[in-house]
PDB file of C-alpha atoms and ligand atoms in Angstrom:
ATOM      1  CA  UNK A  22     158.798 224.061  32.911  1.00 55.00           C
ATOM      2  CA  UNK A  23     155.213 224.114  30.783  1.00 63.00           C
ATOM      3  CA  UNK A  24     152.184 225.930  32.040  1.00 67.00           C
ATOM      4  CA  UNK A  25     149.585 223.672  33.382  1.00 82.00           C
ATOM      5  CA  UNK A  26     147.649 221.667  31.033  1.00 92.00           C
ATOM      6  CA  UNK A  27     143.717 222.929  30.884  1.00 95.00           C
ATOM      7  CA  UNK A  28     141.884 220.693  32.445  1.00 97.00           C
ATOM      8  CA  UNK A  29     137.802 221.181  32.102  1.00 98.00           C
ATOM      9  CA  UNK A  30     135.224 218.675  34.064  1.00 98.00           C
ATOM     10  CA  UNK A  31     131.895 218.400  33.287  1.00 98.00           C
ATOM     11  CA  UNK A  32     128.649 216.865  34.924  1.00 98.00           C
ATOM     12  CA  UNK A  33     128.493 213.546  32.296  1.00 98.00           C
ATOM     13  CA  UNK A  34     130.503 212.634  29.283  1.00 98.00           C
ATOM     14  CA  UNK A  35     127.581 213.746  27.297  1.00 98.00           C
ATOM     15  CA  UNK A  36     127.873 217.503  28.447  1.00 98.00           C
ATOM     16  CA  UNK A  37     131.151 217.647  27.524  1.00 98.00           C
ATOM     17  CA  UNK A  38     130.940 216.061  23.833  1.00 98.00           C
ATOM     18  CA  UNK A  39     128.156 219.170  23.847  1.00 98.00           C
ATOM     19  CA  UNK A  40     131.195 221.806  24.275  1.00 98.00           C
ATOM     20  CA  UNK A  41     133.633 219.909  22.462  1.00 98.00           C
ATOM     21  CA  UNK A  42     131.210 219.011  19.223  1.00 98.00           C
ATOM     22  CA  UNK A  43     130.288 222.865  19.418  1.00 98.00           C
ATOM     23  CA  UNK A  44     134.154 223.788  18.753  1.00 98.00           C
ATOM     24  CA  UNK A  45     134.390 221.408  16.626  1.00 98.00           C
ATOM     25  CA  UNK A  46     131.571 222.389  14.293  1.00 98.00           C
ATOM     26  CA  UNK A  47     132.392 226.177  14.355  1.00 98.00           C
ATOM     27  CA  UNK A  48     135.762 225.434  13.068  1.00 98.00           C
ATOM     28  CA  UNK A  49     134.462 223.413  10.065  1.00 98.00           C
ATOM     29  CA  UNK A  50     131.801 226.796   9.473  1.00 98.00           C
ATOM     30  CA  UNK A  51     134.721 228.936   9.856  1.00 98.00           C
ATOM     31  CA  UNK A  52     137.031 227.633   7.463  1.00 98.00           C
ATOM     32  CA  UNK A  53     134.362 226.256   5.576  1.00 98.00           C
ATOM     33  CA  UNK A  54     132.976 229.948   4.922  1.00 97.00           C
ATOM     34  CA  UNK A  55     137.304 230.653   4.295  1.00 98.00           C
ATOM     35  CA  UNK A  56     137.379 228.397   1.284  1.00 97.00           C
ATOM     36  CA  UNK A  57     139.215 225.571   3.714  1.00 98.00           C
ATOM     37  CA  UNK A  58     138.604 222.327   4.748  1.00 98.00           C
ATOM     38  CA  UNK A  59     139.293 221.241   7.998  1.00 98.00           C
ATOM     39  CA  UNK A  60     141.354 218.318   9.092  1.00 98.00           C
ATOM     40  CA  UNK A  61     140.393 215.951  11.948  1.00 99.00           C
ATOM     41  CA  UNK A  62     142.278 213.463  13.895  1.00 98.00           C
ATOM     42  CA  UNK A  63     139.886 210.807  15.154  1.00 98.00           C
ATOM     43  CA  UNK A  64     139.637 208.075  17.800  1.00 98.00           C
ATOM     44  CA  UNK A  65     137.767 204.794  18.420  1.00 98.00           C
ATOM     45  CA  UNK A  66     136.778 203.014  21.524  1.00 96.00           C
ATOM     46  CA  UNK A  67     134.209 204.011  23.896  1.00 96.00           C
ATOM     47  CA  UNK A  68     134.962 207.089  24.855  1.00 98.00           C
ATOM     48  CA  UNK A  69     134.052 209.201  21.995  1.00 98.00           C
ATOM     49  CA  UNK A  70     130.691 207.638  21.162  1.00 98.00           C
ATOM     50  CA  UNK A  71     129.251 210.579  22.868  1.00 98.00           C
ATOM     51  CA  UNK A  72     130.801 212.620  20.958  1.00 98.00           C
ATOM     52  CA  UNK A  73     130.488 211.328  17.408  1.00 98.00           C
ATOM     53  CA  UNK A  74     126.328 210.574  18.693  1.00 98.00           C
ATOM     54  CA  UNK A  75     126.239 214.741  19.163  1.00 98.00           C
ATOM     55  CA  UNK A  76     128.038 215.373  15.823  1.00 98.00           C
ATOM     56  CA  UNK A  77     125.591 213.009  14.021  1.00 98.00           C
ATOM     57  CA  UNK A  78     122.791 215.079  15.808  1.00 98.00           C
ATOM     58  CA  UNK A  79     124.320 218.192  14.806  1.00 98.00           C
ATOM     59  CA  UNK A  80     124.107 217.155  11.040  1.00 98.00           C
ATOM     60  CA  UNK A  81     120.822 216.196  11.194  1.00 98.00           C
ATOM     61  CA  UNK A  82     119.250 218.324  12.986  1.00 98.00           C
ATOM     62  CA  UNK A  83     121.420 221.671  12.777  1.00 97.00           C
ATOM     63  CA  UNK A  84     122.583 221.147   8.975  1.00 97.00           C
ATOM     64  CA  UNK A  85     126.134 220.618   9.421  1.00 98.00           C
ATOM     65  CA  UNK A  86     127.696 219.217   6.600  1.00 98.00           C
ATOM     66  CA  UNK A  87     131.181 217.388   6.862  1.00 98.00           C
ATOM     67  CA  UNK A  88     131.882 217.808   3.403  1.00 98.00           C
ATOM     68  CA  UNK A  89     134.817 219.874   3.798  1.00 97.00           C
ATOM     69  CA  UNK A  90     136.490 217.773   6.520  1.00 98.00           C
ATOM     70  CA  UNK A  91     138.978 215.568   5.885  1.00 98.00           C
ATOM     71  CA  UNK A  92     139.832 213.028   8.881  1.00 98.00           C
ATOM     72  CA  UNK A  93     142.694 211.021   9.931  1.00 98.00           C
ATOM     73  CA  UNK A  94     142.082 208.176  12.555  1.00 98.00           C
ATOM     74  CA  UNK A  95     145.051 207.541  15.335  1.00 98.00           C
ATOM     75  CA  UNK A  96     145.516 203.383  14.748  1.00 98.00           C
ATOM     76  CA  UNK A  97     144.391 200.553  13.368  1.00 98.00           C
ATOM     77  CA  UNK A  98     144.798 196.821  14.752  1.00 97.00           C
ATOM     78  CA  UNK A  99     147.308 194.858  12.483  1.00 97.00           C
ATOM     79  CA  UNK A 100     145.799 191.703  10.767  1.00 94.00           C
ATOM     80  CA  UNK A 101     142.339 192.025  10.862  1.00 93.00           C
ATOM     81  CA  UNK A 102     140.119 192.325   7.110  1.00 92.00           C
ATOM     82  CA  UNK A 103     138.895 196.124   7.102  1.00 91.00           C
ATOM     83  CA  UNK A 104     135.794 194.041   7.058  1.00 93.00           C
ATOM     84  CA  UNK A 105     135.862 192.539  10.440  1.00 95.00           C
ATOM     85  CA  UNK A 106     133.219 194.400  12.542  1.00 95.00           C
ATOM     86  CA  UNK A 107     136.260 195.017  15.487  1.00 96.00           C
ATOM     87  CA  UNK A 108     138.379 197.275  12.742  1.00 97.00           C
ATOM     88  CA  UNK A 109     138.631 200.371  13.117  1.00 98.00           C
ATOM     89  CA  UNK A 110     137.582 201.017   9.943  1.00 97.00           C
ATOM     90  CA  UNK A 111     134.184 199.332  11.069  1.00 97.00           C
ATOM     91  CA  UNK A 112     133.721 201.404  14.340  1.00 98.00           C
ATOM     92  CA  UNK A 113     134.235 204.791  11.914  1.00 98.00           C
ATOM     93  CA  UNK A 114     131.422 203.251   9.693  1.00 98.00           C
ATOM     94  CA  UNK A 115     129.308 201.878  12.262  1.00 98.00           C
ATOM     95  CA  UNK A 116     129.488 205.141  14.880  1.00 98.00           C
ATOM     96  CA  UNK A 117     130.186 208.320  12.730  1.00 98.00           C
ATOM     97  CA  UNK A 118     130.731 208.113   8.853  1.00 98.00           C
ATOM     98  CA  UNK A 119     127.648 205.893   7.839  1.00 98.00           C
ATOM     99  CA  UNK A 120     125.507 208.732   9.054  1.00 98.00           C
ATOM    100  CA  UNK A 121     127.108 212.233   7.787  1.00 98.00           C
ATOM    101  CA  UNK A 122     127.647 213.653   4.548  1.00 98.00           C
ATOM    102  CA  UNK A 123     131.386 212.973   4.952  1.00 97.00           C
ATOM    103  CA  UNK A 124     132.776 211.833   1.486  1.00 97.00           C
ATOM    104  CA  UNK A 125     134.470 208.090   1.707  1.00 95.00           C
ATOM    105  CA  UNK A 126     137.622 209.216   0.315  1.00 97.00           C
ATOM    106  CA  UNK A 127     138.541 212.000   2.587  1.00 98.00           C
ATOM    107  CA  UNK A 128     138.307 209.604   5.415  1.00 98.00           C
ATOM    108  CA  UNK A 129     141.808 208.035   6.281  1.00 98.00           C
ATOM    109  CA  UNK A 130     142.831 205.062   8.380  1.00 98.00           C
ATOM    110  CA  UNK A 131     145.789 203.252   8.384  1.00 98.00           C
ATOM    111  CA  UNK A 132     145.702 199.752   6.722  1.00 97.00           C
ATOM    112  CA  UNK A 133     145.388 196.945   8.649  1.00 94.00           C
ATOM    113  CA  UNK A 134     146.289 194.339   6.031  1.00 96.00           C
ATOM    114  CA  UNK A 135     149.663 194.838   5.442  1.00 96.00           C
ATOM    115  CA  UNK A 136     152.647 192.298   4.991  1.00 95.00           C
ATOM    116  CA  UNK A 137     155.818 193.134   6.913  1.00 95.00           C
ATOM    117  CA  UNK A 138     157.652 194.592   4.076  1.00 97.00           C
ATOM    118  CA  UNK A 139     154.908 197.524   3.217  1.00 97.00           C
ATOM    119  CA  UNK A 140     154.403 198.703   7.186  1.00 98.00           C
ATOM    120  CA  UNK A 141     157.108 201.237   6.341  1.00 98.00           C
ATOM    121  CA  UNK A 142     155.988 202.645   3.313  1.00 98.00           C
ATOM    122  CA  UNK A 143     152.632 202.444   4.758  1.00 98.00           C
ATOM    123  CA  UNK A 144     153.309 204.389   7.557  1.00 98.00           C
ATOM    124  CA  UNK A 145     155.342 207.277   6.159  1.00 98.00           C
ATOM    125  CA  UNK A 146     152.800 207.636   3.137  1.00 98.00           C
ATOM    126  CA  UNK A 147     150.067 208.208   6.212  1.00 98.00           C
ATOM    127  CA  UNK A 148     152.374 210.900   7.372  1.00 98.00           C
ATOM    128  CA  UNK A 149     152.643 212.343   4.016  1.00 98.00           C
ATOM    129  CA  UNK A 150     148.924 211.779   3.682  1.00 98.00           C
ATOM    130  CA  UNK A 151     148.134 214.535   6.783  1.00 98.00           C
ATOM    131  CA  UNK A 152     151.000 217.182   5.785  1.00 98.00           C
ATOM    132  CA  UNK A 153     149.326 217.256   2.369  1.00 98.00           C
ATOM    133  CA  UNK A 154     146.236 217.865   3.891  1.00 98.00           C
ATOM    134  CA  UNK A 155     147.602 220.790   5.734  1.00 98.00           C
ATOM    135  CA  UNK A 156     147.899 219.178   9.249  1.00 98.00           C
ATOM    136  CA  UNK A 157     145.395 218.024  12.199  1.00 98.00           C
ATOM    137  CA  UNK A 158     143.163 221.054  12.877  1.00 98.00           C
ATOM    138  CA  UNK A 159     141.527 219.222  16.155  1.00 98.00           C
ATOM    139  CA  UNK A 160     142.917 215.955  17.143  1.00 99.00           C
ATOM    140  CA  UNK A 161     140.695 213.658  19.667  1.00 98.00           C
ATOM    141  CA  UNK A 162     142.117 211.134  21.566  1.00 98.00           C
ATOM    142  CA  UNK A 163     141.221 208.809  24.642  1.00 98.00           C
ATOM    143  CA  UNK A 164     143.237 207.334  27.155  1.00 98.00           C
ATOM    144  CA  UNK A 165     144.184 203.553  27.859  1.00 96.00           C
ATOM    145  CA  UNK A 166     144.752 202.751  31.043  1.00 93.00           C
ATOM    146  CA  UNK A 167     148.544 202.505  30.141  1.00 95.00           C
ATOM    147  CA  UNK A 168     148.293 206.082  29.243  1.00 98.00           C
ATOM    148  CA  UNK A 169     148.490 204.962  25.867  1.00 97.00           C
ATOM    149  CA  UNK A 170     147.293 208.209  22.840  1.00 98.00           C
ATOM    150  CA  UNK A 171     146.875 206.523  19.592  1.00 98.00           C
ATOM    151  CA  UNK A 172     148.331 202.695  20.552  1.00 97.00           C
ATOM    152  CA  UNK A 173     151.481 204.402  21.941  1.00 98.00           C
ATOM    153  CA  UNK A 174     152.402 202.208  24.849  1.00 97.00           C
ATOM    154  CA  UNK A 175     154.624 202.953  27.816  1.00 97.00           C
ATOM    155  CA  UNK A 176     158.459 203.991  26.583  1.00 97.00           C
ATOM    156  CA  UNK A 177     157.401 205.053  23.086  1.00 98.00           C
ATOM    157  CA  UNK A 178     159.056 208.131  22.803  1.00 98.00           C
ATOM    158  CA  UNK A 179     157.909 212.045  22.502  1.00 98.00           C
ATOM    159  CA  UNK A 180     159.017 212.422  18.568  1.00 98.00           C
ATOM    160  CA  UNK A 181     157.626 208.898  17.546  1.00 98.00           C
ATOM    161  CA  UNK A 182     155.833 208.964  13.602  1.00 98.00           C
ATOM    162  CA  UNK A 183     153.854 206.598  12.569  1.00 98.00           C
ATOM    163  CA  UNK A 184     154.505 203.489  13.273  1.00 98.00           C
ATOM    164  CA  UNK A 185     153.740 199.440  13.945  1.00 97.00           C
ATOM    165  CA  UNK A 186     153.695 198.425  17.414  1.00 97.00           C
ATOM    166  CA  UNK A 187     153.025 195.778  19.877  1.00 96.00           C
ATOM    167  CA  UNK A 188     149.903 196.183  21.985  1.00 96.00           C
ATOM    168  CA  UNK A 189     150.355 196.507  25.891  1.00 95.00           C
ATOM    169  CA  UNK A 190     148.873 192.971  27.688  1.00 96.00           C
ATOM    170  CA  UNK A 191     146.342 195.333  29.708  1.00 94.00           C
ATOM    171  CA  UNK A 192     145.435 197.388  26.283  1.00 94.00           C
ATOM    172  CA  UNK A 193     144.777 193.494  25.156  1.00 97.00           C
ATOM    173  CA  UNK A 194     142.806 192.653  28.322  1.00 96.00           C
ATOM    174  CA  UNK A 195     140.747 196.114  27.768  1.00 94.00           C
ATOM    175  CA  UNK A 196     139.895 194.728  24.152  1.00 95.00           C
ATOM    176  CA  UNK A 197     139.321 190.905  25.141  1.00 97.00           C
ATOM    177  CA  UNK A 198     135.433 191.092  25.658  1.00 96.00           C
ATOM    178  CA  UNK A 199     134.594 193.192  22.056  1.00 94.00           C
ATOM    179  CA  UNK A 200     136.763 190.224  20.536  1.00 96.00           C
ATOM    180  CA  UNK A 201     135.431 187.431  22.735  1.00 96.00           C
ATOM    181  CA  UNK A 202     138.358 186.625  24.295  1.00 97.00           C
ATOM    182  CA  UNK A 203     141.880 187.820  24.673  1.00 97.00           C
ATOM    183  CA  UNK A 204     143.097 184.926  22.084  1.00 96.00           C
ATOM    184  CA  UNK A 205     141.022 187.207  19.531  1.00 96.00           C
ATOM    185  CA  UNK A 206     142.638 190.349  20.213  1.00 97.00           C
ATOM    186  CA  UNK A 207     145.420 191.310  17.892  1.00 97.00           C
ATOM    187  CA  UNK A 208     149.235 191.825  19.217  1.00 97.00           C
ATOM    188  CA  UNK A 209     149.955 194.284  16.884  1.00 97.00           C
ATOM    189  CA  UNK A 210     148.969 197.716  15.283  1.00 98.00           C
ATOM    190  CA  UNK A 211     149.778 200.842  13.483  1.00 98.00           C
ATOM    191  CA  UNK A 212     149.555 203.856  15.369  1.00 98.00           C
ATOM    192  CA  UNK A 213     150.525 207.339  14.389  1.00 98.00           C
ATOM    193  CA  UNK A 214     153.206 208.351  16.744  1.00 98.00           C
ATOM    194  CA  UNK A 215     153.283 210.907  19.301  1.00 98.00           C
ATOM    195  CA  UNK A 216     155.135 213.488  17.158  1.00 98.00           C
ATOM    196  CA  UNK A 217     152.615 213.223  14.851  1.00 98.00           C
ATOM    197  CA  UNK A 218     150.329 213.528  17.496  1.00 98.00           C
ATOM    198  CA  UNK A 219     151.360 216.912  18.455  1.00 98.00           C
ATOM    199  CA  UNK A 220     151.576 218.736  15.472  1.00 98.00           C
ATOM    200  CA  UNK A 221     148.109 218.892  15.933  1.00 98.00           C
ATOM    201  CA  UNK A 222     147.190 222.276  16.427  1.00 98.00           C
ATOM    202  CA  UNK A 223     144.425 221.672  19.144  1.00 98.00           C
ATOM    203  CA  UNK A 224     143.565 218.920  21.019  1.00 98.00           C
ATOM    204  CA  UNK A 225     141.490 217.430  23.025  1.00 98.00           C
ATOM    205  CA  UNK A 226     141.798 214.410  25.757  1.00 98.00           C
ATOM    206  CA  UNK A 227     138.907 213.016  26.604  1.00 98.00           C
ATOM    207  CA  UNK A 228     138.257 210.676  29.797  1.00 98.00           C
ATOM    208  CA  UNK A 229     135.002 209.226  31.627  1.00 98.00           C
ATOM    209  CA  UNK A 230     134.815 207.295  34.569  1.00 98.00           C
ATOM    210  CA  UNK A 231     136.656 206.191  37.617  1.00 98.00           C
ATOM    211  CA  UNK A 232     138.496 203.814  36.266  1.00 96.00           C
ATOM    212  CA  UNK A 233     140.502 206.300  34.076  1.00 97.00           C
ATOM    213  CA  UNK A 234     141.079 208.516  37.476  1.00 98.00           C
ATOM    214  CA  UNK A 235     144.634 207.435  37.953  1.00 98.00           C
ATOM    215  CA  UNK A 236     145.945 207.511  34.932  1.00 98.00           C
ATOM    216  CA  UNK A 237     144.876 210.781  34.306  1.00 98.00           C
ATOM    217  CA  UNK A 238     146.263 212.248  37.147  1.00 98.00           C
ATOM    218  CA  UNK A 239     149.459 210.538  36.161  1.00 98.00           C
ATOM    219  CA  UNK A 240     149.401 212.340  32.464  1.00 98.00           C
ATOM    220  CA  UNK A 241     148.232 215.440  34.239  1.00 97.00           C
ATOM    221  CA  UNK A 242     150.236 216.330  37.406  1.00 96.00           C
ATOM    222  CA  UNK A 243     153.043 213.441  36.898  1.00 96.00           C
ATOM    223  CA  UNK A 244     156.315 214.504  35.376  1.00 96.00           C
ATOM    224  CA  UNK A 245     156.681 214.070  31.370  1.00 97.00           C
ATOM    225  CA  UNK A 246     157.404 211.018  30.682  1.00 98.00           C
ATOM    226  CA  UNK A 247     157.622 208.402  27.968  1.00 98.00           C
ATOM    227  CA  UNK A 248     155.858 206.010  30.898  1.00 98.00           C
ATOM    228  CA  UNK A 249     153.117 207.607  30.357  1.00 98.00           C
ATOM    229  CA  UNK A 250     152.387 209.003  26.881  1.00 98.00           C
ATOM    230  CA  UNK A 251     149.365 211.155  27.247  1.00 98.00           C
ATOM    231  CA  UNK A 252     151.751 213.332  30.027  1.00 98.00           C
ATOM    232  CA  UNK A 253     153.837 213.979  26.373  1.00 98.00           C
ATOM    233  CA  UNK A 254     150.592 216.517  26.250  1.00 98.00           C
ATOM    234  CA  UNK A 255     152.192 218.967  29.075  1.00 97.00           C
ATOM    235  CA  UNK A 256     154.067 220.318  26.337  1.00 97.00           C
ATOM    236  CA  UNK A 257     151.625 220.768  23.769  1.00 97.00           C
ATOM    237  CA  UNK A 258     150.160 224.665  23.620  1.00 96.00           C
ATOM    238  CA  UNK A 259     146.711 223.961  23.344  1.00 97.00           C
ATOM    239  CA  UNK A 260     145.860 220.645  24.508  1.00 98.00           C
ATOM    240  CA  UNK A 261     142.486 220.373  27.159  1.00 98.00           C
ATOM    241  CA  UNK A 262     141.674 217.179  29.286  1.00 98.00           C
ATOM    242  CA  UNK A 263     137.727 216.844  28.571  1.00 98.00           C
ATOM    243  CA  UNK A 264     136.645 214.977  31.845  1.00 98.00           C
ATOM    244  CA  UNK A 265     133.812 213.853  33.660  1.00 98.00           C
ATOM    245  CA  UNK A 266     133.563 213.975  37.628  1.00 98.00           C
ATOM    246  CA  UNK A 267     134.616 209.850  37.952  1.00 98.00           C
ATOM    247  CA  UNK A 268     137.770 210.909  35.639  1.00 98.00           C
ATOM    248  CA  UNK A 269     139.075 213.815  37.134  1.00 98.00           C
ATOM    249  CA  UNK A 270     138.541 212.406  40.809  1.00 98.00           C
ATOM    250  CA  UNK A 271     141.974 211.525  41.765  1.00 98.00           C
ATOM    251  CA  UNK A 272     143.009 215.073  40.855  1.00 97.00           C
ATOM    252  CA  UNK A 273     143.591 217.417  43.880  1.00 91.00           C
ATOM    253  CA  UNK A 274     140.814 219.660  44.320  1.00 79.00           C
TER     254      UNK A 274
HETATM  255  P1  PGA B 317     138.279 203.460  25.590  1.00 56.42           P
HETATM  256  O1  PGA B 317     139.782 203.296  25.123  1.00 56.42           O
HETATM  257  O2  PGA B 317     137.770 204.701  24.928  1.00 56.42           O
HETATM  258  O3  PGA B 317     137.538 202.241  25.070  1.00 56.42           O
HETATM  259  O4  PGA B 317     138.285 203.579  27.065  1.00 56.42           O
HETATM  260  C1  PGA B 317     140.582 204.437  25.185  1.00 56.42           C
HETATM  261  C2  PGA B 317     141.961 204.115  24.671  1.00 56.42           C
HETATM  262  O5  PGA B 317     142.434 202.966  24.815  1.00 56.42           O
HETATM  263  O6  PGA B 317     142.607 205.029  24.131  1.00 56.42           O
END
């Protein structure tokens, strides 16, 4: 029913943050030199440290400036102080925004301090937030094992918007050792939803390692599926699986 997804290996996880940072920083010069900012959806966990090391690089060294980029980040773990160094909020500081020319208010996350009456409002005003902006130009994501994008877990559903959720018991045994134990981890979160997802006009999966094999042949070559919402990306018109070799070795050849 959809053309195959696009599907690009490389040799390490570094050579392909190369190619994907490169796209990524002609679009900001291209729109940049239009008058336009540009709008990107960003991750956390350990897959795009690569990638946010070779756009650091890239403003340093090549005089990139992220000035006209506005960013939205997929999810934030409910019930932990912006301050706590596992937020999200922390990880954007930490790996990427502390060290470009970004400005702090066209960074978004959602909040995770919210009481149960404001997740609504929260999460619709986050949706607002990104059609204001014009949309995600280039939306990153990873992979949980669960085939989780953003912290949609298995049977969240293809036209999902941002919303609170309940984190999958393997997403919280991924997370245990970061928080020093699974007790630590958070249940909850608020993710944007797959819908949101992919209105993105590009996008790009990335994956390392063997670990990830399986479930990316399952979001690859596996049928559509709300079991399995990175396979929700079959559909999309320019979405590209960024993997190394360990990633994409359960894929036929
Ligand atoms: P990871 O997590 O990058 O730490 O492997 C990916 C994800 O859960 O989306």
């Amino acid at each position: 029913m959809f053309r195959p997804i696009s599907v690009l290996v490389f040799d390490s996880p570094e050579a392909a943050c190369r190619e994907i940072a490169a796209q990524i920083a002609r679009l900001i010069r291209e729109r940049s030199a239009a008058g336009l900012a540009t709008v990107l959806g960003l991750a956390t966990g350990n897959t795009p440290l690569p990638l946010y090391q070779e756009l650091i690089r890239l403003h340093r060294e090549e005089g990139l400036s992220f000035q006209p980029v506005v960013s939205f980040n997929l999810d934030e773990y409910l019930g932990l102080d912006p301050k706590h160094p596992e937020s999200y909020r922390s990880f954007m500081r930490r790996n990427l925004f502390d060290h470009i020319d970004m400005l702090s208010e066209n960074s978004h996350l959602p909040s995770g301090m919210l009481a149960e009456e404001e997740i609504a409002a929260h999460c619709a005003a986050y949706e607002t937030k990104i059609v204001r902006a014009g949309g995600i130009d280039f939306q990153i994501l990873g992979i949980g094992r669960t085939g989780h994008i953003g912290f949609n877990e298995p049977g969240t559903p293809i036209d999902s918007r941002t919303q609170s959720i309940h984190l999958d018991e393997i997403t919280r045994q991924d997370a245990a050792p970061a928080f020093g134990g699974i007790g630590q981890v958070p249940e909850q979160a608020i993710t944007m939803g797959c819908g949101t997802i992919l209105e993105a006009r590009r996008i790009a999966l990335l994956a390392w390692g063997e670990k990830k094999a399986d479930i990316v042949r399952d979001a690859v070559k596996g049928p559509v599926t709300d079991k399995v919402s990175a396979s929700f990306l079959q559909t999309h018109p320019a979405a590209s699986f960024y993997l190394d070799r360990g990633a994409a070795s359960a894929l036929p050849a």
